[in-house]
CSV table of C-alpha atoms in Angstrom, one decimal:
chain,number,residue,atom,x,y,z
A,1,MET,CA,42.2,45.7,22.9
A,2,ARG,CA,40.9,42.6,20.4
A,3,ARG,CA,43.3,43.7,17.6
A,4,ARG,CA,46.0,42.7,20.7
A,5,SER,CA,44.4,39.5,21.0
A,6,LEU,CA,44.7,39.0,17.5
A,7,THR,CA,48.3,40.2,16.8
A,8,ARG,CA,49.1,37.6,20.7
A,9,ILE,CA,47.7,34.3,18.6
A,10,ARG,CA,48.9,34.9,15.6
A,11,ILE,CA,52.8,35.1,17.1
A,12,LEU,CA,51.7,32.2,18.7
A,13,ALA,CA,50.5,30.1,15.8
A,14,LEU,CA,54.0,31.2,13.9
A,15,ILE,CA,55.7,30.2,16.6
A,16,LEU,CA,53.6,26.9,16.7
A,17,VAL,CA,54.2,26.2,12.8
A,18,ALA,CA,57.5,26.9,13.2
A,19,GLY,CA,57.9,25.0,15.8
A,20,LEU,CA,56.3,21.8,13.7
A,21,LEU,CA,58.6,22.7,10.6
A,22,ALA,CA,62.0,22.3,12.6
A,23,ALA,CA,60.9,19.2,14.6
A,24,PRO,CA,62.6,15.9,13.8
A,25,ARG,CA,60.2,13.7,11.3
A,26,ASN,CA,59.0,10.3,12.6
A,27,SER,CA,58.8,8.4,9.2
A,28,SER,CA,58.0,4.5,8.9
A,29,ALA,CA,60.4,4.9,6.3
A,30,ALA,CA,63.5,3.2,6.3
A,31,PRO,CA,66.5,5.6,7.1
A,32,ARG,CA,68.7,6.3,4.0
A,33,LYS,CA,71.9,4.3,3.4
A,34,LYS,CA,74.8,6.2,3.2
A,35,LYS,CA,76.8,5.9,-0.2
A,36,PRO,CA,79.9,4.5,1.3
A,37,ALA,CA,82.9,6.4,0.7
A,38,LYS,CA,85.6,6.4,-2.6
A,39,ALA,CA,88.8,5.5,-0.9
A,40,LYS,CA,91.2,8.6,-2.1
A,41,VAL,CA,94.1,7.1,-3.7
A,42,ALA,CA,97.0,9.9,-2.5
A,43,LEU,CA,99.6,10.1,-5.5
A,44,VAL,CA,103.2,8.9,-4.1
A,45,ASN,CA,106.2,10.8,-5.7
A,46,PHE,CA,109.3,10.3,-3.7
A,47,ASP,CA,112.3,9.2,-5.0
A,48,ALA,CA,113.3,5.8,-3.4
A,49,HIS,CA,117.3,6.9,-2.8
A,50,LEU,CA,116.2,9.5,-0.2
A,51,PRO,CA,116.7,8.8,3.2
A,52,VAL,CA,113.4,8.0,5.6
A,53,LEU,CA,112.1,11.0,7.3
A,54,GLY,CA,113.7,11.0,10.7
A,55,THR,CA,116.6,9.7,9.7
A,56,LYS,CA,119.4,10.9,11.6
A,57,LEU,CA,121.4,12.9,9.5
A,58,ALA,CA,123.9,15.8,10.8
A,59,GLU,CA,126.4,15.0,13.3
A,60,PHE,CA,127.9,17.6,15.3
A,61,PRO,CA,131.9,18.3,13.9
A,62,ALA,CA,134.9,17.2,16.0
A,63,GLY,CA,136.7,19.3,18.6
A,64,PRO,CA,136.5,20.7,22.2
A,65,GLY,CA,132.9,20.3,23.2
A,66,LYS,CA,131.8,17.8,20.8
A,67,ALA,CA,130.9,15.5,23.8
A,68,LEU,CA,129.3,17.7,25.6
A,69,ALA,CA,126.2,18.9,22.8
A,70,ASP,CA,126.3,15.3,22.1
A,71,ALA,CA,125.5,14.3,25.8
A,72,GLY,CA,123.2,17.6,26.5
A,73,CYS,CA,121.8,18.5,22.7
A,74,VAL,CA,121.0,14.7,21.1
A,75,PHE,CA,119.4,13.4,24.0
A,76,CYS,CA,116.1,15.2,23.0
A,77,HIS,CA,116.5,16.2,19.6
A,78,SER,CA,118.5,15.4,16.2
A,79,ALA,CA,122.0,17.3,15.6
A,80,ASP,CA,120.1,19.0,12.3
A,81,MET,CA,118.4,21.1,15.2
A,82,VAL,CA,121.0,22.9,16.6
A,83,VAL,CA,123.4,23.1,13.2
A,84,GLN,CA,120.4,25.1,11.5
A,85,GLN,CA,120.4,28.3,14.2
A,86,ARG,CA,123.6,30.2,13.6
A,87,LEU,CA,123.0,32.0,16.5
A,88,THR,CA,125.1,35.1,18.3
A,89,GLU,CA,126.9,33.9,21.5
A,90,LYS,CA,124.5,35.9,23.2
A,91,GLN,CA,121.9,33.6,21.7
A,92,TRP,CA,123.7,30.4,22.4
A,93,THR,CA,123.8,31.5,25.7
A,94,ALA,CA,120.0,32.6,26.3
A,95,GLU,CA,119.7,28.9,24.5
A,96,ILE,CA,121.8,26.8,26.9
A,97,THR,CA,120.0,27.9,29.9
A,98,LYS,CA,116.7,27.7,28.3
A,99,MET,CA,118.0,23.9,27.7
A,100,THR,CA,119.0,22.7,31.0
A,101,GLY,CA,116.1,24.8,32.6
A,102,TRP,CA,114.5,22.2,30.7
A,103,GLY,CA,116.5,19.3,31.5
A,104,ALA,CA,119.8,19.2,29.0
A,105,ASP,CA,122.2,17.6,30.6
A,106,VAL,CA,124.7,20.0,30.7
A,107,PRO,CA,127.2,20.8,33.9
A,108,VAL,CA,127.5,24.0,35.0
A,109,ASP,CA,131.4,24.3,34.6
A,110,LYS,CA,131.3,23.1,31.3
A,111,ARG,CA,128.6,25.6,30.0
A,112,ASP,CA,130.9,27.9,28.9
A,113,GLU,CA,133.2,25.6,26.8
A,114,LEU,CA,129.7,24.5,25.1
A,115,ILE,CA,128.6,27.8,24.0
A,116,ALA,CA,132.0,28.3,22.9
A,117,TYR,CA,132.1,24.9,20.3
A,118,LEU,CA,128.4,26.2,19.4
A,119,VAL,CA,129.6,29.7,18.8
A,120,LYS,CA,132.8,28.3,16.8
A,121,ASN,CA,130.5,25.8,15.0
A,122,PHE,CA,127.6,27.4,14.4
A,123,GLY,CA,127.3,31.1,14.9
A,124,THR,CA,126.5,33.6,12.5
A,125,ASP,CA,129.8,33.2,10.0
A,126,GLY,CA,129.3,29.3,9.7
A,127,PRO,CA,127.5,28.5,6.5
A,128,ARG,CA,124.3,28.5,5.6
A,129,TYR,CA,122.5,25.4,6.7
A,130,GLU,CA,120.4,23.5,3.7
A,131,PRO,CA,118.2,21.0,4.6
A,132,VAL,CA,117.6,17.4,3.2
A,133,VAL,CA,115.0,16.1,1.3
A,134,ALA,CA,113.9,12.9,3.0
A,135,ARG,CA,110.8,10.8,2.0
A,136,PRO,CA,107.9,9.3,3.7
A,137,VAL,CA,108.4,6.9,5.9
A,138,GLY,CA,107.1,3.0,5.1
A,139,ARG,CA,107.3,4.0,1.2
């Protein structure tokens, strides 16, 4: 019995000491001042002749359906987004269904015309998309 009491006292003492060591200290000394962070200088490496990021670069090619693509696609994103897709007819149909569900302005009776235009110009047989390198805004 006495042994249990001593064990309990030791455990309580350890808890008390651990609590004192973990407790924040209230020191009367002045708080340490943080050293000001040195400004990091970013190395800028760009060609000033490159277009600024966000510049409208691609335009839809002429042909039946161009006006529909301009009205229905470019309202939300650049033509570059469409130019790089290279989708099949089935994929373009699914894409137009998705985009009209999100609010793209494509009349129901003009969907087939737009899909045919996209397949002809941006189908799987089209040229590989080459992204344009741009420089940061404000540089």
